[in-house]
Tab-separated table of C-alpha atoms in Angstrom:
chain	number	residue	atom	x	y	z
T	77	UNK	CA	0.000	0.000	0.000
T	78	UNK	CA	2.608	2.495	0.661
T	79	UNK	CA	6.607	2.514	0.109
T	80	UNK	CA	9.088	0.473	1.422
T	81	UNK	CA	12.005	2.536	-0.411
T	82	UNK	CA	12.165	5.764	0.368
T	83	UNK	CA	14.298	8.754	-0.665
T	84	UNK	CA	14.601	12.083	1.619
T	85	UNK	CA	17.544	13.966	0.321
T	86	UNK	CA	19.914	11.450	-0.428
T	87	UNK	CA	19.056	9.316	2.563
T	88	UNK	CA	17.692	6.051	2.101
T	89	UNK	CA	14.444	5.135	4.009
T	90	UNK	CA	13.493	1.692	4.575
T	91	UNK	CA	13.246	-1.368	6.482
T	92	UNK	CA	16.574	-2.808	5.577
T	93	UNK	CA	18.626	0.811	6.358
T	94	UNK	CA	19.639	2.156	9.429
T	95	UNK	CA	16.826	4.804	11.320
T	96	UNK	CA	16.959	8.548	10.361
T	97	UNK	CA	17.415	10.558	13.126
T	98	UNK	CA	15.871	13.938	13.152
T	99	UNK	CA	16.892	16.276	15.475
T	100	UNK	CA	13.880	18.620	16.440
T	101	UNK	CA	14.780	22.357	17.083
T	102	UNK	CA	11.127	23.450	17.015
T	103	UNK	CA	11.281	26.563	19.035
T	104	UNK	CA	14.338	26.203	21.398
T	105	UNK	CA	15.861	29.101	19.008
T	106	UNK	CA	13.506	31.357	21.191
T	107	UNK	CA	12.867	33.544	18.424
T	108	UNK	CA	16.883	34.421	18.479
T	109	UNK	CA	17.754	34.185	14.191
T	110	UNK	CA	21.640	33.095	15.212
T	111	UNK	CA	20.764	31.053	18.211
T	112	UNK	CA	18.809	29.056	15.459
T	113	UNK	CA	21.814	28.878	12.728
T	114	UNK	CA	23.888	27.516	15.894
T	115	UNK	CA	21.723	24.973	16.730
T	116	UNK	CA	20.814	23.545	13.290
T	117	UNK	CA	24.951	23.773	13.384
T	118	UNK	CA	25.726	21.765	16.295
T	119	UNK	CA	22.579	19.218	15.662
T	120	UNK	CA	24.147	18.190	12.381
T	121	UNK	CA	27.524	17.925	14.551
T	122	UNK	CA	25.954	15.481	16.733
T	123	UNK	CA	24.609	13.209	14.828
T	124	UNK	CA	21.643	14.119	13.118
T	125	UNK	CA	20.405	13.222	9.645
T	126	UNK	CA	18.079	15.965	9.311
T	127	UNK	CA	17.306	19.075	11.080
T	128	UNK	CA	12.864	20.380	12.023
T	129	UNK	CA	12.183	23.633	12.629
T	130	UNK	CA	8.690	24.468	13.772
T	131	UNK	CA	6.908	27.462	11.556
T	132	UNK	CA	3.355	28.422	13.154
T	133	UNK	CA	1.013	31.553	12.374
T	134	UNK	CA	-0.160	32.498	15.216
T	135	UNK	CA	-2.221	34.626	14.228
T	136	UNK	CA	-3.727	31.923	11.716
T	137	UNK	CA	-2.956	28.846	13.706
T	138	UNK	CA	-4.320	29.468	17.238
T	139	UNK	CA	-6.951	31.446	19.292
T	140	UNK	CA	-5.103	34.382	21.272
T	141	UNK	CA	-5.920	33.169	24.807
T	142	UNK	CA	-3.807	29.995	23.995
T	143	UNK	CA	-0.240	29.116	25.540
T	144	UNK	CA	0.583	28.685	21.804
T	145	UNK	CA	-0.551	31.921	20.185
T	146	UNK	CA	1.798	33.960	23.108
T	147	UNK	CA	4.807	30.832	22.478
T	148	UNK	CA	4.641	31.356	18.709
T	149	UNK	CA	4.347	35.005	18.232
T	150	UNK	CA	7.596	35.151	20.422
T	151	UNK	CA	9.320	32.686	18.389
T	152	UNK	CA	8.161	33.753	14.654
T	153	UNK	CA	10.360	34.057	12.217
T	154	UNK	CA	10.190	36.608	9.068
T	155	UNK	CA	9.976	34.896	5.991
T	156	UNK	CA	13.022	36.630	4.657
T	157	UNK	CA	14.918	34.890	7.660
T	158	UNK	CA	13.153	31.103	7.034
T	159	UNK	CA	14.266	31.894	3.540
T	160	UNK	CA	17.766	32.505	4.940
T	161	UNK	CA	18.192	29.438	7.508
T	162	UNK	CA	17.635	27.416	4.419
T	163	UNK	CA	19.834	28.786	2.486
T	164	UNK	CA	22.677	28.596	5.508
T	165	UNK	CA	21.969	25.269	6.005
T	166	UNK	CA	21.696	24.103	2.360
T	167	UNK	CA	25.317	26.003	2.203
T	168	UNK	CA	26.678	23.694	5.046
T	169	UNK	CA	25.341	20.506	3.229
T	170	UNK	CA	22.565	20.333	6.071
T	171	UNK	CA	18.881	18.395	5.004
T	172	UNK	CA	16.337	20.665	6.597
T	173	UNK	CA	12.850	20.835	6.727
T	174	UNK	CA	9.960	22.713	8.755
T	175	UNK	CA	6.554	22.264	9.868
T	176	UNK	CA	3.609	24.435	9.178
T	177	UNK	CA	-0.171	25.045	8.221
T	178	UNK	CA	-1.805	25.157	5.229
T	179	UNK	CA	-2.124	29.240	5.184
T	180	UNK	CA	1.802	29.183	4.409
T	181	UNK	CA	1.791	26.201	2.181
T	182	UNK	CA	2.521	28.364	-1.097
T	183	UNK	CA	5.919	29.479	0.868
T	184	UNK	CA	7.328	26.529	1.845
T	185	UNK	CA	6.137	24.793	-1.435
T	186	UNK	CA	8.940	27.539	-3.107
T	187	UNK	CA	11.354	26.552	-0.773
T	188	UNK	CA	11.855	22.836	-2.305
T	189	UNK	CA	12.124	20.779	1.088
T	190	UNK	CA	13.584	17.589	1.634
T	191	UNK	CA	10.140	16.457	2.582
T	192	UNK	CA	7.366	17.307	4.690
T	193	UNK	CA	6.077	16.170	8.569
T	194	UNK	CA	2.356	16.664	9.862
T	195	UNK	CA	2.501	17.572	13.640
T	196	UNK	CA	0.099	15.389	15.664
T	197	UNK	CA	-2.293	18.539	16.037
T	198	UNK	CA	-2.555	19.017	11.844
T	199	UNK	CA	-2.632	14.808	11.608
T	200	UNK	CA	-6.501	15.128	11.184
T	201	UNK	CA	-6.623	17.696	8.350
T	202	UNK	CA	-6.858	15.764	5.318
T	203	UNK	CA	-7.064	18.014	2.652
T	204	UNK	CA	-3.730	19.500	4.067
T	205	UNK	CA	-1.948	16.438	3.860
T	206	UNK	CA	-3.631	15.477	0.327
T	207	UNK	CA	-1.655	18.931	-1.079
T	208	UNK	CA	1.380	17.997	0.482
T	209	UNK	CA	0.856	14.619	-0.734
T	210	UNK	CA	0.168	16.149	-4.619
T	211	UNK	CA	4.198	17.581	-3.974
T	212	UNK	CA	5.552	13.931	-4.952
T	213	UNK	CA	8.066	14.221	-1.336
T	214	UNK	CA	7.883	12.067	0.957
T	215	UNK	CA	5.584	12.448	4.158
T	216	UNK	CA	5.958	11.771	7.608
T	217	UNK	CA	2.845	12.157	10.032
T	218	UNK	CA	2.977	12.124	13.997
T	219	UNK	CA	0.070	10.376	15.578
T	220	UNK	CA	0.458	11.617	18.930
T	221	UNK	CA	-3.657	12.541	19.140
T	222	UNK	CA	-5.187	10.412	17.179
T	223	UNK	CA	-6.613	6.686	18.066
T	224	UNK	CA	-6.533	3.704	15.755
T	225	UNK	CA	-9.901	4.374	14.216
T	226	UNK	CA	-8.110	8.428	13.414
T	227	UNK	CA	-5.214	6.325	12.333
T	228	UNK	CA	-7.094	3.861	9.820
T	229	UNK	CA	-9.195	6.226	8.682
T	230	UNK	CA	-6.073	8.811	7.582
T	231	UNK	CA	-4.208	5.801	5.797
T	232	UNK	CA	-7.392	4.552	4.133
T	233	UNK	CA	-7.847	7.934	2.552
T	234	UNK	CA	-4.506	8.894	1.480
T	235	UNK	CA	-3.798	5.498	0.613
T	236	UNK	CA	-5.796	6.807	-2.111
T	237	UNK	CA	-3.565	9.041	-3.388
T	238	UNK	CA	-0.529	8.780	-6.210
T	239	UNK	CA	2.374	9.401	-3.812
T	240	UNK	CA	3.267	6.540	-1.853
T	241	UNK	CA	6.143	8.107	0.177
T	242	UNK	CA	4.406	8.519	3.537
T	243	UNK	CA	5.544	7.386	7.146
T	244	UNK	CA	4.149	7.209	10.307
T	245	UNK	CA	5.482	8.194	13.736
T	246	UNK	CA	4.277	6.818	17.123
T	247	UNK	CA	3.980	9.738	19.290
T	248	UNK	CA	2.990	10.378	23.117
T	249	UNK	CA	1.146	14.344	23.006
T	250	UNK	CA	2.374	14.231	26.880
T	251	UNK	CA	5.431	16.605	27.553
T	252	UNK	CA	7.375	15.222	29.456
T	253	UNK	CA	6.397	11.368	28.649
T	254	UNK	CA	6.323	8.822	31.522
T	255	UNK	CA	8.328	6.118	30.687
T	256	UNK	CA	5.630	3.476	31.553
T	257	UNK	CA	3.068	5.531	29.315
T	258	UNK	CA	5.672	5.317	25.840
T	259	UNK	CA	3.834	2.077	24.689
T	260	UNK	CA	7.181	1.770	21.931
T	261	UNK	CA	5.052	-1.629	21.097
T	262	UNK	CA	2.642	0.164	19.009
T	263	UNK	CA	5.609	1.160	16.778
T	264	UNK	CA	5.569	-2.721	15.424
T	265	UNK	CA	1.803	-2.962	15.697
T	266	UNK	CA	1.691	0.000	13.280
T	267	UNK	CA	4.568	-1.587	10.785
T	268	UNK	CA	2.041	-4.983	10.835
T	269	UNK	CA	-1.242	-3.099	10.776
T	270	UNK	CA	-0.750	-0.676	7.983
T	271	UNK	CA	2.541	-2.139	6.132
T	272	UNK	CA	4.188	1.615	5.996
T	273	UNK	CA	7.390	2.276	7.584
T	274	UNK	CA	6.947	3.321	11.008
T	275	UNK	CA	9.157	5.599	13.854
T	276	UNK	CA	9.169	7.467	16.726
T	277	UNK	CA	9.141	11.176	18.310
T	278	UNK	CA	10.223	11.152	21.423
T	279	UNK	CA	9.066	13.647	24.391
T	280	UNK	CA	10.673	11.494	27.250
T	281	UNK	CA	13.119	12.691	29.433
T	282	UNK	CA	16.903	11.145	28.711
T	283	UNK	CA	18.146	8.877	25.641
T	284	UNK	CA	16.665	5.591	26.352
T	285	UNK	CA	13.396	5.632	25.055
T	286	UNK	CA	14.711	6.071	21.568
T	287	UNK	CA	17.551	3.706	21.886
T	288	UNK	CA	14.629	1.077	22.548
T	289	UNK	CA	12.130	2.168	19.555
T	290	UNK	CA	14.906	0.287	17.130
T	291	UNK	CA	14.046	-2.750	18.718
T	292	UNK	CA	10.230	-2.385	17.596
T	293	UNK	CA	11.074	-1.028	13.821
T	294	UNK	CA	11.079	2.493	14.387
T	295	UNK	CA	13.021	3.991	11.180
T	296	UNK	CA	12.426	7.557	11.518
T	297	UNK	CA	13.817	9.095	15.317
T	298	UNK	CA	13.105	12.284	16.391
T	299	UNK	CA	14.095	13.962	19.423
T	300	UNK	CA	14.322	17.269	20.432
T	301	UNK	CA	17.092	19.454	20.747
T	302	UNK	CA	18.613	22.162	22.614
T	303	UNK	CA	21.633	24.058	23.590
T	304	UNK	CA	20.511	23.975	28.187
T	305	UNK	CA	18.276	21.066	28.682
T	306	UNK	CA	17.778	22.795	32.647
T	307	UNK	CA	16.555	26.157	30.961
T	308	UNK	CA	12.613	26.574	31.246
T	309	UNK	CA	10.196	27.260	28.908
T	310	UNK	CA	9.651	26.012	25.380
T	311	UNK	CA	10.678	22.766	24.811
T	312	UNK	CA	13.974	22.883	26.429
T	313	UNK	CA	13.493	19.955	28.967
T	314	UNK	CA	12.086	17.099	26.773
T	315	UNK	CA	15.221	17.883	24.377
T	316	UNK	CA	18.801	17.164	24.509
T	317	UNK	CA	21.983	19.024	24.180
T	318	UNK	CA	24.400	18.436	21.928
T	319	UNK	CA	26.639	16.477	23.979
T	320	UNK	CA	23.694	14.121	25.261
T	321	UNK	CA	22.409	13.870	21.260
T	322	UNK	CA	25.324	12.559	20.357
T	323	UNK	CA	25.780	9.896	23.160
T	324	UNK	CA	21.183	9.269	22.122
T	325	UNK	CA	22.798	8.794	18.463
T	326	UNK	CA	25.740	6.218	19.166
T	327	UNK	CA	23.135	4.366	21.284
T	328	UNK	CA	20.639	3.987	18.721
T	329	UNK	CA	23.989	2.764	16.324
T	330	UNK	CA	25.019	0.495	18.694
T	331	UNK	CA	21.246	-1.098	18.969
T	332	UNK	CA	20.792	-1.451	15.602
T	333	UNK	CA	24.278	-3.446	15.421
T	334	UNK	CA	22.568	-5.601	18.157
T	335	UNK	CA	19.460	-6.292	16.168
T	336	UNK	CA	21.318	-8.141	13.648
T	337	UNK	CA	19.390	-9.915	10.620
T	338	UNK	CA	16.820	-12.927	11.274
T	339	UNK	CA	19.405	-15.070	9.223
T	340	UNK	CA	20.232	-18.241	11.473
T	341	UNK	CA	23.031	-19.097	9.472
T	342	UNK	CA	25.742	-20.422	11.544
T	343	UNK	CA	28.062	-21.133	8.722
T	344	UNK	CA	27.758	-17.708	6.908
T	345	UNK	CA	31.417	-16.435	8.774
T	346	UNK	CA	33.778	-18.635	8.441
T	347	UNK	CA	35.970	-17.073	11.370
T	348	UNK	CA	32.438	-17.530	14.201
T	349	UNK	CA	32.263	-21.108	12.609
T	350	UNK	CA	35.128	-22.229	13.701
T	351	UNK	CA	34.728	-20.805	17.385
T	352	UNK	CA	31.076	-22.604	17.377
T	353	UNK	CA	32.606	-26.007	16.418
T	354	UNK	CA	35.000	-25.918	18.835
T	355	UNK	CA	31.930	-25.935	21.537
T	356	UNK	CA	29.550	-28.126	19.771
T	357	UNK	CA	29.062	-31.726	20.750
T	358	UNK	CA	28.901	-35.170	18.170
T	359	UNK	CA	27.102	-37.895	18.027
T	360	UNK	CA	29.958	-40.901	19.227
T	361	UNK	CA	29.135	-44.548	19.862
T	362	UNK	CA	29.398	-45.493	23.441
T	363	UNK	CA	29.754	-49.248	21.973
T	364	UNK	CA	30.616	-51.073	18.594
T	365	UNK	CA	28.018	-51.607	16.346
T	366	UNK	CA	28.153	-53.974	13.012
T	367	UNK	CA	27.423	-52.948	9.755
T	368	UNK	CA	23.281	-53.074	8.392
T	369	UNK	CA	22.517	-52.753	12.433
T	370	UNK	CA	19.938	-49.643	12.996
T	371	UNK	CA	21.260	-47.812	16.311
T	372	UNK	CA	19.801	-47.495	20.145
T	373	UNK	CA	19.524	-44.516	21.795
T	374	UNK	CA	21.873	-46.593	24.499
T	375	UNK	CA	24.196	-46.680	21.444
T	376	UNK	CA	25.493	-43.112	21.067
T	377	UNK	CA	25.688	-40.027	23.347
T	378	UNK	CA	26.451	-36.693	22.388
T	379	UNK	CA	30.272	-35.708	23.459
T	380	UNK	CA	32.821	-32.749	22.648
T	381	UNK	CA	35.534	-33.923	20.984
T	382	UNK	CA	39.158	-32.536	20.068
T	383	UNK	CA	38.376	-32.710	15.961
T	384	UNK	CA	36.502	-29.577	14.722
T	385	UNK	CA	36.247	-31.984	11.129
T	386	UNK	CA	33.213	-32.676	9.520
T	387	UNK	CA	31.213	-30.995	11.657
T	388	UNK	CA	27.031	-32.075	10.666
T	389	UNK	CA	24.039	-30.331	11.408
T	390	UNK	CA	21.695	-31.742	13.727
T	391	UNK	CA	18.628	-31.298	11.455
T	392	UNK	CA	20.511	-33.503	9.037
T	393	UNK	CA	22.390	-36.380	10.847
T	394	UNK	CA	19.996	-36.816	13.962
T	395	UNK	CA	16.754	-38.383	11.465
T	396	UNK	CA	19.775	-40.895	9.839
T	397	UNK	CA	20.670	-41.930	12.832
T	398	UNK	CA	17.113	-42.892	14.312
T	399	UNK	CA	16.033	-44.268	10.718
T	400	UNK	CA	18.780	-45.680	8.901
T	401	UNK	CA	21.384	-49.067	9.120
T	402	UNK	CA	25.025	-48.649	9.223
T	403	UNK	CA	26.861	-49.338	6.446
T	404	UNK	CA	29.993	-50.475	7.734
T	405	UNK	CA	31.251	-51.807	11.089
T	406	UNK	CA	31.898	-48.852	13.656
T	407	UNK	CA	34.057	-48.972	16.943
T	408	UNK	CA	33.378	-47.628	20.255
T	409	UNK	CA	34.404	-43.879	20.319
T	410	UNK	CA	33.775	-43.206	16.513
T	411	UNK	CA	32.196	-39.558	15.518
T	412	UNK	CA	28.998	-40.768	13.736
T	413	UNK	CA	28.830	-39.171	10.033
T	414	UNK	CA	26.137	-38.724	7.304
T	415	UNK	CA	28.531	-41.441	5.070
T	416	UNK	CA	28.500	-43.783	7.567
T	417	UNK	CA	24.737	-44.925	6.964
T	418	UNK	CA	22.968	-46.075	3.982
T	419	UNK	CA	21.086	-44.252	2.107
């Protein structure tokens, strides 16, 4: 239903690659123009694949006795100086990309991102997300207030459309999010349910949380990011500094090294092969046996011995043993072999 290869930049998205890791600025710049160059600076330093900004219109966006309305018309940028952080960061080889409504779409459509992300708030308007969608970049939702029926209903809809290149991100709306309330589980359950390529924005205090989401599929990573996690206000304490980003990033590396491949192959390096011979036990006759005699289980045991040589899988050599007659006389203390039965 939706794409299992995807392309943001020149990054490659998919089950088989490693997880993107976005590093969310948002509004930690504060509304400061070269507080935000340093920090989409030092998140690319640290680790991070791509760098989010948040754009809102307050005015547009939210009602003017919200928390929002008085955050974001602190915080707003000029579009002359959006224009300008992407072409800074575009100049230091930097993938960036910002949210936003639809009131700004024709802006940001100029602008040529990398791709595009729907904030958990904007996940239930669908005509937004069917003109981003009409854009031909990829898409990457946050589902942090919706509920499966939201979810199914979304997918079923813009399953609909031509572009394909659309991901999902399991999301907790709950700044900070308790640990026991992260549910990273539902990052598999929405891989299985929907068959799209799933991830996870973090709001949880410290680096675990997203070290963990590899282990359930998440692709996409986004955490927050600041320059003083102890500063208030904003999003400052859900985020990470650069120095703690960096440690979140070689974490989620190191994970994903530990997830390995569902290959049980114990033969497929040569170098490990030898090491797991050296351990494994062979079937050896605990008594002579004649030749065209089937064998006992009181005939054989299973023992380590000092040859690592023609070392048989179990799968293979333990159903000749129980169902086939030797071909040949045998001594006490001989390593039973596939050539030593008939056929």
């Amino acid at each position: 239903m939706f794409a299992q290869n995807i392309k943001i930049a020149k990054l490659n998205l998919s089950n088989k690659n490693k997880a993107l890791i976005i590093a969310e600025v948002g509004v930690n710049h504060e509304g400061n123009f070269n507080n935000c160059l340093r920090l989409i600076k030092l998140a690319s330093k640290s680790g991070a694949d791509l760098v989010k900004l948040q754009y809102a219109d307050p005015n547009t966006d939210y009602n003017k006795d919200t928390f929002s309305y008085k955050l974001y018309k602190k915080t707003l940028f000029s579009k002359e100086q959006i224009y300008n952080i992407f072409k800074y960061s575009r100049s230091n080889k930097i993938n960036i990309f910002m949210t936003f409504g639809k009131k700004n779409f024709e802006f940001f459509k100029k602008l040529n991102q990398c791709c595009f992300k729907v904030s958990s708030s904007l996940m239930h308007d669908y005509y937004f997300i069917k003109d981003l969608l009409k854009l031909h970049k990829p898409v990457i939702l946050s589902s942090g207030v919706s509920d499966i029926q939201d979810i199914d209903l979304l997918l079923n809809l813009i399953s609909k459309q031509r572009n394909k290149k659309v991901g999902i991100l399991h999301c907790r709306s709950l700044y900070p999010t308790n640990l026991s309330k992260l549910n990273l589980s539902r990052i598999a359950y929405l891989r299985s349910r929907y068959g799209i390529i799933t991830g996870f924005s973090d709001h949880s205090i410290g680096t675990e949380a997203a070290a963990a989401s590899v282990h359930y599929g998440a692709k996409i990573i986004e955490k927050h990011f600041t320059l003083n996690e102890n500063k208030k206000g904003y999003d400052h304490n859900i985020s990470l500094n650069p120095k703690n980003f960096k440690i979140m990033v070689n974490n989620i590396r190191e994970n994903e090294k530990m997830i390995g491949k569902y290959d049980f192959s114990i033969k497929d390096n040569k170098t490990d092969f030898k090491k797991i011979q050296k351990v494994s036990r062979s079937f050896v006759l605990n008594k002579n046996k004649k030749f065209n005699n089937f064998l006992h289980q009181s005939d054989f045991s299973l023992k380590r011995t000092n040859s690592n040589k023609d070392f048989e899988f179990f799968h293979k050599l333990f159903p000749i043993i129980k169902n086939k007659r030797l071909k040949k006389n045998c001594n006490v203390g001989k390593k039973l072999k596939l050539s030593d039965f008939k056929k």
